[in-house]
Amino acid sequence: MTGVDLPTRWRGVLPHLEEQLPADRTPPVAPGGGQGVQVNLPMELVRQSVRRQEYWDIPAEVVDAYRAFRPTPLWRATAFERAVGARVPIYVKYEGGNISGSHKLNTALAQAYYYARAGVRELVTGTGAGQWGTALAAACAMFGIRCTVFMVGTSLRRKPYRGTLMRTLGATVHASPSGLTEVARQSEAGVNSLSLAIGEAVEYAARTEGAAFCIGSGETYSILHQSVIGLEAGDQLAALGAGVDAVVGCVGAGSNFGGIALPFFAEAAATGTRPPLLVAAESSTTPKLTRGTYAYDRTDATGTGPLEAMYTIGSSYPIPDSHAAGLRFHGAAKVLSAMRHRDQITATAVGQVEALEAGRRFTRAEMVLPAPESGHALAAAARLAGAGTESTTGHARAQQGVLVCVSGHGYLDLGAYQQLMDGELTEDGPDEGALRRAVADLPGVGQQPVGAGAGHER
């Protein structure tokens, strides 16, 4: 079901937070004694990150690009409800019907537009499962700029056709660690993470004339751009005469969850009503919101960018390999972390076997193949909608209905489903001792940095 107009404004959540987000901090010293990498943003993206403004006009060129695939479908997944024994309706918002196969295109188009207007000739990024890299490659092709992607090597080897699709769209693709950057050369043997891929992209962009680093998930402006998901979903539910008391999205750094959930928070705050339960479904291999620490941490492996206040398991933590793919990022977006700290959103961790089982059930019931990341959200939604009074998320079960975002399709992830059916998958959760060590030296939010004056943080 579509039946609603395409939003022409994004909706932000910053005006509805009681406090400003904690300010970023400068890292102590860049590795090798350098001065650090400066990531230059177009001024409009800076404004979207800091200004407490609720509505932002979407540029006409971006609206025109959105029209190729938006509004995206929303339907009641009655067959999936039967498959999981749901006692309340489950509504699905599907973001996989575009060239990138995921929600990532919503912000990729916006960012490519702003960077192109700022005179940037090449965008450089890191990607985990390849959805963001594909989205940025498509957006760069649309707005006439070059694209270079560093993709986590294990993901690229498992999904070589992600690389093929990005190259078809005109991008240059490197497996990370690539050997092309100093951060890769200095990385520990066997390290294969999104943090490293991002670090390589940051370094590469800094030394390439006319290039800029571009990120697709954790930044406040990227979550703002994703608000089209929740805005459409709210209108579509209203057109159906339906209501929900739980909203679920998977979370890597946070753009998909923020996109589906935060417009519901903003609407409730603006109208003085109670918001639905907003549940971030994360990977049990990377449990920043359920087992992490609210602290200042780096966002990439270079350690040269600003330190951000986030829920984190530590950027140095060696994340166990899994089919969580794009969810395998050590930290959560600072806006989501601040809201988690204030109990305005909540989280649950899902293992890859449960996630892929939920994805397989959804495929057989609804004839749509979800990405493994989306399987985490579907598993959490099934818990919330199930029989009984208390779900395995640790919260009361939904009484009215559950809205879940299926963030992308899984047609390039069939290897994961094959391993599931072959019984080859295991659950390798984080080691508690290693988690503690990875965050032991991180300054907690509210703690003073060394040499700082008193009382400036919050």
XYZ file of N, CA, C and O in Angstrom, residues 6 42 64 76 78 93 159 167 205 301 304 318 362 370 435 449 453:
68
model
N 4.507 12.050 -1.529
C 5.915 12.080 -1.182
C 6.193 13.293 -0.293
O 5.787 14.410 -0.635
N 29.576 20.494 3.481
C 28.808 21.625 2.956
C 28.043 22.298 4.092
O 27.561 21.635 5.015
N 12.806 15.261 -6.923
C 12.642 14.637 -8.230
C 13.309 13.265 -8.275
O 12.768 12.309 -8.857
N 0.195 -4.464 5.810
C 0.051 -5.329 6.974
C 0.494 -6.739 6.577
O -0.047 -7.338 5.646
N 0.117 -9.949 7.168
C -0.743 -10.921 7.844
C -0.184 -12.338 7.778
O -0.325 -13.106 8.734
N 7.231 -1.513 6.563
C 7.631 -0.431 5.657
C 8.862 -0.927 4.909
O 9.891 -1.236 5.530
N 30.153 -11.095 -1.015
C 29.159 -10.498 -1.911
C 29.860 -9.744 -3.041
O 29.771 -8.516 -3.122
N 30.697 -0.784 -9.396
C 31.531 -0.470 -10.565
C 30.665 -0.193 -11.783
O 30.995 0.677 -12.603
N 40.550 10.472 1.164
C 39.909 11.723 0.759
C 40.761 12.925 1.132
O 40.845 13.902 0.381
N 38.968 4.290 12.290
C 40.239 3.716 12.721
C 41.408 4.690 12.641
O 42.488 4.391 13.145
N 41.577 10.393 13.962
C 41.899 11.791 13.716
C 40.681 12.697 13.686
O 40.812 13.912 13.754
N 37.628 -6.017 18.630
C 37.609 -6.871 17.431
C 36.252 -7.559 17.297
O 35.991 -8.592 17.904
N 9.859 -14.619 6.863
C 9.243 -13.483 6.187
C 9.213 -13.716 4.680
O 8.216 -13.408 4.009
N 14.297 -10.298 2.779
C 14.932 -9.174 3.480
C 16.440 -9.366 3.625
O 16.943 -10.497 3.657
N 35.200 -6.647 26.021
C 34.363 -5.451 25.968
C 34.801 -4.426 27.013
O 34.930 -3.236 26.719
N 37.492 16.445 30.034
C 38.735 16.077 29.365
C 39.921 16.634 30.142
O 39.788 17.603 30.890
N 38.324 23.154 31.610
C 37.667 23.843 32.711
C 36.443 23.110 33.161
O 36.014 22.123 32.563
